[in-house]
Tab-separated table of C-alpha atoms and ligand atoms in Angstrom:
chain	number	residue	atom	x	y	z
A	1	UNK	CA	-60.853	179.948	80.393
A	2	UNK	CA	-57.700	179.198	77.989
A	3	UNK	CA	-56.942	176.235	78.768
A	4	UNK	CA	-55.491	175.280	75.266
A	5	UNK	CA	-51.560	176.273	74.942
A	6	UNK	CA	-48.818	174.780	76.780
A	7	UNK	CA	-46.270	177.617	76.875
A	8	UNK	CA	-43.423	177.431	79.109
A	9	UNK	CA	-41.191	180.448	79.321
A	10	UNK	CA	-37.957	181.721	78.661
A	11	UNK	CA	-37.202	185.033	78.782
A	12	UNK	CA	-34.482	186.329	76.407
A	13	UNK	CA	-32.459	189.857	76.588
A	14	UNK	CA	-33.123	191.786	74.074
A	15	UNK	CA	-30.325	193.788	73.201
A	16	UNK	CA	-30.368	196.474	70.627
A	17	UNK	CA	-28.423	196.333	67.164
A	18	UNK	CA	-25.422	197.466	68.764
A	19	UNK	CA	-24.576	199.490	65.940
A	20	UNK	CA	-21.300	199.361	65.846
A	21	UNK	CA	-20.050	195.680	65.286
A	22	UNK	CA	-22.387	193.020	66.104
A	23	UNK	CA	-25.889	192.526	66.975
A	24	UNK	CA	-26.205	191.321	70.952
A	25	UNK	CA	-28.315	188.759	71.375
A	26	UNK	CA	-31.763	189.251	72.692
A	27	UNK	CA	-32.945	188.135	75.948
A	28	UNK	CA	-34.265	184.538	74.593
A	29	UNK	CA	-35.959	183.681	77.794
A	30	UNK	CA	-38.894	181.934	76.886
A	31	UNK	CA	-41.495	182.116	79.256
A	32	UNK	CA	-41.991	177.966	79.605
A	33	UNK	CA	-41.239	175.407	76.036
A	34	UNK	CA	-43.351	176.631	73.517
A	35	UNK	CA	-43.545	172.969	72.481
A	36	UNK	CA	-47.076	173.833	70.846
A	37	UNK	CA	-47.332	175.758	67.829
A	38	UNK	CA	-49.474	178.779	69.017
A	39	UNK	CA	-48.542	181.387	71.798
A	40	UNK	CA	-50.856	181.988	74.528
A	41	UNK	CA	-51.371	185.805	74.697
A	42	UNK	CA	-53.235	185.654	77.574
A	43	UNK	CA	-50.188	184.794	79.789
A	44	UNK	CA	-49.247	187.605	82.038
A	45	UNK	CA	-46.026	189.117	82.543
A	46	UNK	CA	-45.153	191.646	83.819
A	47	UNK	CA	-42.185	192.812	86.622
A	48	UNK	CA	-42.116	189.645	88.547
A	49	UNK	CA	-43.866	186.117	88.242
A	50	UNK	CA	-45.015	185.422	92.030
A	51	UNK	CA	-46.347	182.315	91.339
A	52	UNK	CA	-43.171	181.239	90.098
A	53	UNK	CA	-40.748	182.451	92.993
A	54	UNK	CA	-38.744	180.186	95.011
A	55	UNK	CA	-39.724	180.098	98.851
A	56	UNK	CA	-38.218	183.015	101.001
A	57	UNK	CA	-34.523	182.011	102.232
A	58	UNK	CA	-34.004	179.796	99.246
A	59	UNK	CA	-30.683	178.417	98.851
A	60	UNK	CA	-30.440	177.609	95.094
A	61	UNK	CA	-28.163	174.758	93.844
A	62	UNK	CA	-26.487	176.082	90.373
A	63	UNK	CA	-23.985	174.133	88.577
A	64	UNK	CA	-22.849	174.845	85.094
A	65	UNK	CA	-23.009	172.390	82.465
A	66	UNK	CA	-19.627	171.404	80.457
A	67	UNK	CA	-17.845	174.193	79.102
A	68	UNK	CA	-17.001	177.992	79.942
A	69	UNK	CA	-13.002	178.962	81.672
A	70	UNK	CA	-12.691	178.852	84.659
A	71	UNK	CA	-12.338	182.553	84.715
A	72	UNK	CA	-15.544	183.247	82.812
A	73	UNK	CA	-17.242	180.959	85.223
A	74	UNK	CA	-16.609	183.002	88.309
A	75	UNK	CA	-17.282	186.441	86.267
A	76	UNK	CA	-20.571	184.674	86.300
A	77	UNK	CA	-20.752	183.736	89.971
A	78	UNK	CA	-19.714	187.338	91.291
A	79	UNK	CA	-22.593	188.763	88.894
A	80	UNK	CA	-25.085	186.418	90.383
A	81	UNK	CA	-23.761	186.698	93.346
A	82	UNK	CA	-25.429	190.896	92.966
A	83	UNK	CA	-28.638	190.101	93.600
A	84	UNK	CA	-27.813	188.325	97.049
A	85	UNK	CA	-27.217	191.521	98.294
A	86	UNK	CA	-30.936	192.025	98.363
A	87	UNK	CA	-33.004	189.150	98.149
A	88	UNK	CA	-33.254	186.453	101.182
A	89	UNK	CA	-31.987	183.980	98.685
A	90	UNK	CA	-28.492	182.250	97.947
A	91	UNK	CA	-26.857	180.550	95.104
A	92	UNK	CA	-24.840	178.173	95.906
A	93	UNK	CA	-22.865	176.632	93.179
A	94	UNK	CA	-21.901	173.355	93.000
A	95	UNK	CA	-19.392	171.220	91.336
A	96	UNK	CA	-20.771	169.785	87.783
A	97	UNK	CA	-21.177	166.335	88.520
A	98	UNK	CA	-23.898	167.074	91.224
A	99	UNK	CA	-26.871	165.212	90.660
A	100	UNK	CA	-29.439	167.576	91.359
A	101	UNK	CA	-29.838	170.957	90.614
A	102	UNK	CA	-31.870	173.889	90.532
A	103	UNK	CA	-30.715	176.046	87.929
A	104	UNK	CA	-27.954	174.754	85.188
A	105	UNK	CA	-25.956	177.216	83.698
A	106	UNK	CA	-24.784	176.150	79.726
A	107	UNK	CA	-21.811	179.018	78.930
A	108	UNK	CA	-22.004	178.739	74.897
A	109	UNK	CA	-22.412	179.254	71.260
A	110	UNK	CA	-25.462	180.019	69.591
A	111	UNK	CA	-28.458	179.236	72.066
A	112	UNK	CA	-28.931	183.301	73.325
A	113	UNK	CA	-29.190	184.585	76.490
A	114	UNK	CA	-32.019	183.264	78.645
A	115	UNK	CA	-33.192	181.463	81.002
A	116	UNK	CA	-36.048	179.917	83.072
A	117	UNK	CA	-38.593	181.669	85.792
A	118	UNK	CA	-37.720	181.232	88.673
A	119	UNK	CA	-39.036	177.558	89.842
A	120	UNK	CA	-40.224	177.020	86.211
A	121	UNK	CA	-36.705	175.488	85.536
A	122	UNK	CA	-38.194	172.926	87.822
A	123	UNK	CA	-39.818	171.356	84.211
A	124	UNK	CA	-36.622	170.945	82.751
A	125	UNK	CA	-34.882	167.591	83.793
A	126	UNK	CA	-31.736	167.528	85.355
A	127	UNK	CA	-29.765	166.778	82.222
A	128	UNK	CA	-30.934	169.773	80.735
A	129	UNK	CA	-29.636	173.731	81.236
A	130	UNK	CA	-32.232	176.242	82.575
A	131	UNK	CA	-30.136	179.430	81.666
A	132	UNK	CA	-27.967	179.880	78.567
A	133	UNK	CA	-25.635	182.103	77.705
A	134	UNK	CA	-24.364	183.271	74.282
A	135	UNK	CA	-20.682	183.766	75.102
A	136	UNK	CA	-19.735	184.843	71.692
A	137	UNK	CA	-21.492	188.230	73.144
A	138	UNK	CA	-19.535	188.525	76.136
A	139	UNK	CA	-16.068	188.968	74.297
A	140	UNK	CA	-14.221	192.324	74.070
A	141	UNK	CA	-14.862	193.132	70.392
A	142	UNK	CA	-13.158	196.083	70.331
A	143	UNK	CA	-9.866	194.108	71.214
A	144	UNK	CA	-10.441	191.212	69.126
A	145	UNK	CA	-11.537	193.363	66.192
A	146	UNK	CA	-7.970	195.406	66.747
A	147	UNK	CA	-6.231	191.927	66.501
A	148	UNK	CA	-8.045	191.025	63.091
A	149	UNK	CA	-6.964	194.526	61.653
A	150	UNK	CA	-3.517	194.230	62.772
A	151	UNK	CA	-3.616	190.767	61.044
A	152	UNK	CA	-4.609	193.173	57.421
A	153	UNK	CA	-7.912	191.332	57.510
A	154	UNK	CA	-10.700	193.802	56.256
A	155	UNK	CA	-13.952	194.364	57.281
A	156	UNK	CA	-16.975	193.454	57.348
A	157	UNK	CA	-16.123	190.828	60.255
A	158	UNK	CA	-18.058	187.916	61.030
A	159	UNK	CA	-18.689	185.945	64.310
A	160	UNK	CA	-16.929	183.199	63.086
A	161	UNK	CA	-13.643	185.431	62.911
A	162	UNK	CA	-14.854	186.381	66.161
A	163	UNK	CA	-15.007	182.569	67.502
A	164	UNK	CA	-11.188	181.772	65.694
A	165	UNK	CA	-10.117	184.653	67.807
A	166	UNK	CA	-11.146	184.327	71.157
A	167	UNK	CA	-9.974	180.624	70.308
A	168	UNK	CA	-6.847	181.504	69.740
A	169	UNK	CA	-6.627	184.155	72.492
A	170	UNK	CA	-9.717	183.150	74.864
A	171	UNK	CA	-10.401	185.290	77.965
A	172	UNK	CA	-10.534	188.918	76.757
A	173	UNK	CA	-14.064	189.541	78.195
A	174	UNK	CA	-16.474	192.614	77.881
A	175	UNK	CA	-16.929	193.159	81.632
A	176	UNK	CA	-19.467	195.220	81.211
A	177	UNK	CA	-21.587	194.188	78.987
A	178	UNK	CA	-21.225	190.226	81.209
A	179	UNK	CA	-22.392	191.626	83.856
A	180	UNK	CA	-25.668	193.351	82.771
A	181	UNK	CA	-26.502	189.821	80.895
A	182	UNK	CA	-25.754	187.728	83.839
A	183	UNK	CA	-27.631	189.973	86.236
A	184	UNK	CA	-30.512	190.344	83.964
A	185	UNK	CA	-30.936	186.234	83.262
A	186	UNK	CA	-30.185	185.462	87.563
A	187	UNK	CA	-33.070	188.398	87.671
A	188	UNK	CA	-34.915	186.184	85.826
A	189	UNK	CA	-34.154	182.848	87.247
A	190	UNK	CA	-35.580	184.459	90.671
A	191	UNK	CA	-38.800	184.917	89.081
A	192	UNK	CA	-38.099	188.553	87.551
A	193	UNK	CA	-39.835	189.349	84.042
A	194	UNK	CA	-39.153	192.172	81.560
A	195	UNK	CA	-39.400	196.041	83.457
A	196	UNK	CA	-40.924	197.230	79.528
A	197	UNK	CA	-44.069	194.857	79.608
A	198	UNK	CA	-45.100	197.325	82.584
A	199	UNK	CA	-48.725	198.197	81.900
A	200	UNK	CA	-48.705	201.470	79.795
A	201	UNK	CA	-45.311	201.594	79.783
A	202	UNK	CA	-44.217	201.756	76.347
A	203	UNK	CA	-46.317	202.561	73.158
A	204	UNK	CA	-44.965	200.145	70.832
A	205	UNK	CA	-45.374	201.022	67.176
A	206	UNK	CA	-46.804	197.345	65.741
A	207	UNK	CA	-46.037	197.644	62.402
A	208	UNK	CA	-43.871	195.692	60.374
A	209	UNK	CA	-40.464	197.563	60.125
A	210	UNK	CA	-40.634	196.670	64.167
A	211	UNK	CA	-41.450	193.140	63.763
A	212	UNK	CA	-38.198	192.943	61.039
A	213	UNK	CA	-36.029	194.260	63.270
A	214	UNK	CA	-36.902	191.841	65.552
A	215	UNK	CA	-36.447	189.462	63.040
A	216	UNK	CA	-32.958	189.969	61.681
A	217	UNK	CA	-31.498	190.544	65.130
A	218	UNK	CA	-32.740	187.957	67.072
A	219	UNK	CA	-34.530	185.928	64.495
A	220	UNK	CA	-37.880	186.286	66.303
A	221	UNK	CA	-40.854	185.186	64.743
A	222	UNK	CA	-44.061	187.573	65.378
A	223	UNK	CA	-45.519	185.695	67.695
A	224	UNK	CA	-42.109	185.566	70.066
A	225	UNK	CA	-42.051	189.464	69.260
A	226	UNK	CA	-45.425	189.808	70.730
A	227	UNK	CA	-44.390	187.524	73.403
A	228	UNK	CA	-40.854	188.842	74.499
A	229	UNK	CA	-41.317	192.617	73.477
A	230	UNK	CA	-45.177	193.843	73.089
A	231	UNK	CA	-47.108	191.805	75.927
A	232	UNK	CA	-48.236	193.767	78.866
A	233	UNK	CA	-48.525	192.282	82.502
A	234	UNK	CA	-51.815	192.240	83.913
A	235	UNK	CA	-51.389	195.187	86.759
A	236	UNK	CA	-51.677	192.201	89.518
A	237	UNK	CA	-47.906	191.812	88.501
A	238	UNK	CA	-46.456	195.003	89.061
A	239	UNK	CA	-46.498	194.383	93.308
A	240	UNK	CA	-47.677	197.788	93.319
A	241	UNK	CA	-44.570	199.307	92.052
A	242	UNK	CA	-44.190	201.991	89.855
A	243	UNK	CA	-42.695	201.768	86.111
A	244	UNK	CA	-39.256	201.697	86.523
A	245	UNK	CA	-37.097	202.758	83.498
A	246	UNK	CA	-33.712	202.239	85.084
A	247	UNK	CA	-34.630	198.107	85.670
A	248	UNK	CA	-32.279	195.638	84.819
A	249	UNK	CA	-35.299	193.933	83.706
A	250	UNK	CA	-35.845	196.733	81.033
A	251	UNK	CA	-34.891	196.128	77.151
A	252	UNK	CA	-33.134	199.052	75.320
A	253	UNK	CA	-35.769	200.483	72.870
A	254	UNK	CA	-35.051	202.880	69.828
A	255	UNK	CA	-37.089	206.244	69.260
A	256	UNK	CA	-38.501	204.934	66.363
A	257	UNK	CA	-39.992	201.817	67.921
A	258	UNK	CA	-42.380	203.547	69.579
A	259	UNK	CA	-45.472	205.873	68.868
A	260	UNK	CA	-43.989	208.786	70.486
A	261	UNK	CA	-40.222	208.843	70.227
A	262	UNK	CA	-40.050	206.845	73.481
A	263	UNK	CA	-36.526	205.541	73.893
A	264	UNK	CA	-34.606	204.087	76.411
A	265	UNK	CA	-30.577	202.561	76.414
A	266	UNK	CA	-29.259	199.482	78.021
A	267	UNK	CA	-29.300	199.494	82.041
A	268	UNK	CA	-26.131	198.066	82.972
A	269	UNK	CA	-26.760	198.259	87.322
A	270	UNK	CA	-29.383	197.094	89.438
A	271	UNK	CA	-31.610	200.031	89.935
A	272	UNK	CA	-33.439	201.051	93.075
A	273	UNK	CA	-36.754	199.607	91.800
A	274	UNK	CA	-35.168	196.241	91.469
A	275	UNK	CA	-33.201	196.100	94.924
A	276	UNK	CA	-36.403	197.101	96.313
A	277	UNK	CA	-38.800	194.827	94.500
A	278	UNK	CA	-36.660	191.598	95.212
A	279	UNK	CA	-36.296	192.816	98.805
A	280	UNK	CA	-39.969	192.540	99.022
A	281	UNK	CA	-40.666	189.376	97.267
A	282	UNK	CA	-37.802	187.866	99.294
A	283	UNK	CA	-37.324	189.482	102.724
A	284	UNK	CA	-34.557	189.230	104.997
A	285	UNK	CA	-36.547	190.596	107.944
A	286	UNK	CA	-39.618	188.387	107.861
A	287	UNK	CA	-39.888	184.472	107.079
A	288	UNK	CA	-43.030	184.692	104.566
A	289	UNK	CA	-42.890	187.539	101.959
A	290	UNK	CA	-46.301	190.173	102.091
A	291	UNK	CA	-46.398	189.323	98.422
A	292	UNK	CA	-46.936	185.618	98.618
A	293	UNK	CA	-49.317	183.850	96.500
A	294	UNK	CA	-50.737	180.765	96.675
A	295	UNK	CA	-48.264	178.350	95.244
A	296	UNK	CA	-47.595	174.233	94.520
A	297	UNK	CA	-43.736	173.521	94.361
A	298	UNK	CA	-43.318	169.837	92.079
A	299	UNK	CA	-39.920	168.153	92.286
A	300	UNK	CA	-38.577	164.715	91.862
A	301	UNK	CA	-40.728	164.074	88.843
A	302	UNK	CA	-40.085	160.525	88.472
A	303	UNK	CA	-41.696	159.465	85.283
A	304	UNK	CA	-45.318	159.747	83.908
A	305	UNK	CA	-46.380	156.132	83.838
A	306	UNK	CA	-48.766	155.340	81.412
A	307	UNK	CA	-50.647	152.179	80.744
A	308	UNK	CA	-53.468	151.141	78.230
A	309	UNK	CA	-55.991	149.150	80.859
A	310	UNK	CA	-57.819	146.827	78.139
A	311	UNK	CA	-60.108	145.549	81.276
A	312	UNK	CA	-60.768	149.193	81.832
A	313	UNK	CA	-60.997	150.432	78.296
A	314	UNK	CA	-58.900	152.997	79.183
A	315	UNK	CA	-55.196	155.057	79.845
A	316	UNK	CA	-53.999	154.927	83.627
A	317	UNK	CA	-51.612	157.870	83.675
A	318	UNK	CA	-49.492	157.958	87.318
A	319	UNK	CA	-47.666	161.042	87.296
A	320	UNK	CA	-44.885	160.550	90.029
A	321	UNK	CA	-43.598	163.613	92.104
A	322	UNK	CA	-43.436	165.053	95.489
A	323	UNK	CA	-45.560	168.422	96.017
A	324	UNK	CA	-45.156	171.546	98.260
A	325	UNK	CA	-48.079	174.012	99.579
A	326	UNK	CA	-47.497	177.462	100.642
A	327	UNK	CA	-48.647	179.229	103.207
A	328	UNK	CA	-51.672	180.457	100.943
A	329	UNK	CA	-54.073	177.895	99.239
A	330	UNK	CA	-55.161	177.992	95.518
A	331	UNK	CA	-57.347	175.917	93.969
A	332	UNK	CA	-55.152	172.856	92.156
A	333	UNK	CA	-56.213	171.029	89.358
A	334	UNK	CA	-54.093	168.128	87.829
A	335	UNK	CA	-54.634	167.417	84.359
A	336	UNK	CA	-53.535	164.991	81.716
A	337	UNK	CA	-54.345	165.986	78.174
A	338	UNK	CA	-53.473	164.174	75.029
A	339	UNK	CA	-51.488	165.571	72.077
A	340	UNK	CA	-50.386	164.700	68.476
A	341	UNK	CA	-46.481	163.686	68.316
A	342	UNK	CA	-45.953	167.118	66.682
A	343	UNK	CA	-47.796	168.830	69.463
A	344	UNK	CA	-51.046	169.935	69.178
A	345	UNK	CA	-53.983	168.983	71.844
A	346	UNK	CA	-56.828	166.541	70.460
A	347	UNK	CA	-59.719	168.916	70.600
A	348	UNK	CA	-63.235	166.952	71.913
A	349	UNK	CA	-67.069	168.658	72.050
A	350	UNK	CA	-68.057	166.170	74.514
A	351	UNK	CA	-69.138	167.403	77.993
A	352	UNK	CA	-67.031	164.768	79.813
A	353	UNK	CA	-63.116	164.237	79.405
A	354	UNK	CA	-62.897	168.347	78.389
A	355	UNK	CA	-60.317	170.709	79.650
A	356	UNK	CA	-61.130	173.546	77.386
A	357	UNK	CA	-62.261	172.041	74.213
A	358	UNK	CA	-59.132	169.703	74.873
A	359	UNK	CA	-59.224	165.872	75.550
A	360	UNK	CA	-58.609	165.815	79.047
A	361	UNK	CA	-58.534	163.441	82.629
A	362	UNK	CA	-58.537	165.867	85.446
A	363	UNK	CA	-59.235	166.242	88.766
A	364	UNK	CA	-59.727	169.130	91.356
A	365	UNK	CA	-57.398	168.498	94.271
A	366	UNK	CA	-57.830	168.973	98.256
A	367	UNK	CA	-54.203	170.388	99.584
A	368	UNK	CA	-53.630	172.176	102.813
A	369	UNK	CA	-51.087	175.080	103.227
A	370	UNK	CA	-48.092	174.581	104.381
A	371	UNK	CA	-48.172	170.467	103.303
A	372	UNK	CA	-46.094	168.262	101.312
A	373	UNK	CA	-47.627	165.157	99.613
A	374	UNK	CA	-45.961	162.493	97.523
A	375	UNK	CA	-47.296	161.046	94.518
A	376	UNK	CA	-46.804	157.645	93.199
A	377	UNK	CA	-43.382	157.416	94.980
A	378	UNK	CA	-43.625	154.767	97.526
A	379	UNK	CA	-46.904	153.512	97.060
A	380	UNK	CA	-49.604	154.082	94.156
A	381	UNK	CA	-52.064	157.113	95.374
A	382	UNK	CA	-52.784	158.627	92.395
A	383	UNK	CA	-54.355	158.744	88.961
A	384	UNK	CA	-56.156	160.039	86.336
A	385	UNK	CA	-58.273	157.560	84.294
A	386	UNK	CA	-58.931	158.726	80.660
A	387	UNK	CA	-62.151	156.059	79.201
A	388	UNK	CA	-60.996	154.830	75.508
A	389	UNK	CA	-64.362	156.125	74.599
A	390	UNK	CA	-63.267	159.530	75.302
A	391	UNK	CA	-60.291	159.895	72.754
A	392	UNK	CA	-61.163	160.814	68.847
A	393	UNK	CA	-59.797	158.265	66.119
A	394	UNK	CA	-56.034	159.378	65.454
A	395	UNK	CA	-55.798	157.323	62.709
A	396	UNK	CA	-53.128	155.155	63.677
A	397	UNK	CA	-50.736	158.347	64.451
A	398	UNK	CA	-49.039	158.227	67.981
A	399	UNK	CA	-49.639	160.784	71.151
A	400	UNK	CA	-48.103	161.900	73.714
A	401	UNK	CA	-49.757	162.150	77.335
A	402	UNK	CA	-49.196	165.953	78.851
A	403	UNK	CA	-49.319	166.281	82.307
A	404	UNK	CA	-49.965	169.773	84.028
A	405	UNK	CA	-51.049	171.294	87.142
A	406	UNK	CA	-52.397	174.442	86.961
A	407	UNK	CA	-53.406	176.784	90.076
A	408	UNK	CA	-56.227	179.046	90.041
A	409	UNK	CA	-55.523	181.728	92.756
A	410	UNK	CA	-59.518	183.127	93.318
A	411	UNK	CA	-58.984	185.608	95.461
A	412	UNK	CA	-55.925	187.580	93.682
A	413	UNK	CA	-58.631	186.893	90.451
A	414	UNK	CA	-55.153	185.228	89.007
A	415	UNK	CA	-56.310	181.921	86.639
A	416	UNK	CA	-54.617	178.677	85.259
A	417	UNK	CA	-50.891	179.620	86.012
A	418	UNK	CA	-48.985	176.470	85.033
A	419	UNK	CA	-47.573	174.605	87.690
A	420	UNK	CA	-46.335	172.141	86.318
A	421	UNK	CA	-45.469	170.391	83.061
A	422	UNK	CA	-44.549	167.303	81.860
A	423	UNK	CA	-45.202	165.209	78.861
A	424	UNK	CA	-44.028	161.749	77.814
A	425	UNK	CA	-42.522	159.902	74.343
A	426	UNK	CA	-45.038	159.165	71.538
A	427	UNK	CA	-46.948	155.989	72.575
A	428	UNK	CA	-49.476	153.577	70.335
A	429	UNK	CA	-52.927	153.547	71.764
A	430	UNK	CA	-54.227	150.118	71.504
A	431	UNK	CA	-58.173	150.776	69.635
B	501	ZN	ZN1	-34.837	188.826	79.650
């Protein structure tokens, strides 16, 4: 059982060295924060996340954060808008002084394109965007680079010539190339993953002129490489579909990239395979999709209370939140683990207070289907009790108190998908 990493994702679009002018972006989504320095390999991916799917006839509240024309915004809405077309699921976007949100959409400079999975933006706070986009990217190059020529400025051109421009003269937009991002992130933020991690899919060549390339045009360390680019679902994800080249969901990939010439160029429409596949994950036809999982939906996450109990000789910690079952039952496990400031678990040997080699409080939790429980909200029902006695010196350095639920699904042989995720500020503990 891994039960080390805390890895929440974004998923980024990779786009290839568009050879002409710029570099696009990749894809940035990161599958969950990777607040903690390693990646955990072992998380699946695949063609969609059903654990992290919103319920069936969804109607998602999207605001954007400051920024982005008015016209850019609803280029953004229409493209969205695609994928209702298919799925049982609506966005409905709200003015941006609503209070709470399901997905925030930051139109930018600078932070990518990405954005959560699906209900995993439920770990951001409210204050905070779940989808970015890079809107440097979504200009019309081609008529901005005209305009710096006909000023006699030379080339090579830079993005911040780019940036004066469209300052200057905003709203010349690559229709295009907008719509394939903002239909590839929405896929995303409805719990699609990347079409190429597809088991068998694409022979990647691993060597380093791969990994560089990577590198210089998205700035990817190796380990997000092997995260965003080389990692291949587990065949549970693929919802018994076939590979489908032609996805949305699919990253361009050069000939040389791969062991046998294997190439493929930017998909710029919703393919079949996608319509279908988000047709069956969110029907219009039936109220519970065939390819439910067992699921646990957290919202209103208060605060993570945390108190040092001196009487007790130990840490209280009283996550607050509201929780939804599905239809289908997992087994649920909430779990408080303690971290260094800079983000690494406090490893233990003992046999108590372990959650894989990890200082841990945890506890195993009884939930029907279909149920909704609150937590800490109007009275005090819940905690986890971690004994003083339990927690290695630190040495005077602070921690911070994680708080996860993770779902083990037993019968789909699916383990530890992360829930959940919260952690708090640096705190003292009293020794
Ligand atoms: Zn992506």
């Amino acid at each position: 059982m891994k039960r080390y990493l805390i890895l929440t994702t974004v998923l980024f679009i990779a786009g290839s060295l568009s050879a002409q002018k710029f570099p696009k972006p990749g894809c940035s989504t990161v599958l969950a924060e990777a607040m903690f320095a390693e990646v955990d390999t072992t998380k699946p991916r695949g063609v969609s996340d059903n654990y992290h799917t919103w319920e069936n006839g969804a109607v998602l509240l999207v605001k954007f954060m400051p920024g982005g024309s008015k016209m850019l915004r609803d280029k953004v809405i229409l493209s969205a808008k695609e994928w209702e077309k298919y799925a049982n699921i609506k966005f409905q976007f709200v003015a941006d002084t609503a209070r709470n949100t399901n997905i925030r959409v930051k139109l930018g400079k600078g932070s990518g394109h990405n954005s959560a999975v699906g209900t995993e933006a439920n770990f951001r706070s409210q204050s905070e965007q779940t989808m970015n986009f890079d809107t440097l990217f979504f200009a019309d190059i081609d008529y901005y680079l005209a305009k710096l020529q006909r000023k006699g400025i030379k080339p090579p051109y830079n993005l911040n010539q780019l940036a004066a421009e469209m300052k200057e003269e905003p709203n010349r937009w690559n229709e295009k190339e907008l719509r394939r991002v903002v239909t590839h992130e929405f896929g995303h933020a409805i719990g699609l993953l990347h079409e190429q991690s597809f088991p068998g899919a694409v022979n990647w060549k691993r060597t380093d002129s791969v990994y560089n390339y990577y590198l210089q045009t998205q700035g990817w360390d190796r380990a997000k490489v092997d995260f965003n680019v080389f990692e291949v679902a587990d065949q549970f994800y693929t919802n018994g579909t076939t590979y489908d080249p032609k996805s949305i969901m699919h990253y361009s990939i050069e000939p040389w990239q791969t062991t046998d010439g294997y190439s493929l160029k930017d998909n710029y429409e919703l393919s079949q395979g996608d319509k279908t596949l988000i047709a069956a994950l969110y029907p219009k036809n039936q109220k519970v999709s065939s390819l439910v999982v067992p699921k646990v939906d957290i919202t209103n996450f208060a605060k993570l209370n945390v108190v040092s109990n001196t009487t007790r000789n130990g840490l209280v910690i009283e996550p607050s939140f509201d929780l939804k079952t599905n239809p289908k039952l997992g087994e649920v496990y909430f779990v408080a683990r303690l971290a260094t400031e800079d983000g690494y678990y406090l490893k233990t040997s003992s046999l108590y207070y372990n959650w894989g080699g990890t200082v841990a409080a945890y506890k195993k939790m009884n939930l029907l289907p279909n149920s909704k429980v609150s937590y800490n909200k109007t009275k005090k029902n819940f905690e986890l009790f971690l004994p003083f006695d339990y927690v290695p010196e630190t040495y005077g350095k602070k921690v911070i108190v994680v708080f996860a639920v993770y779902l083990d699904d037993v019968a789909n042989k699916q383990m530890d998908k992360l829930m959940y995720f919260s952690t708090t500020t640096p705190l003292s503990l009293p020794r």
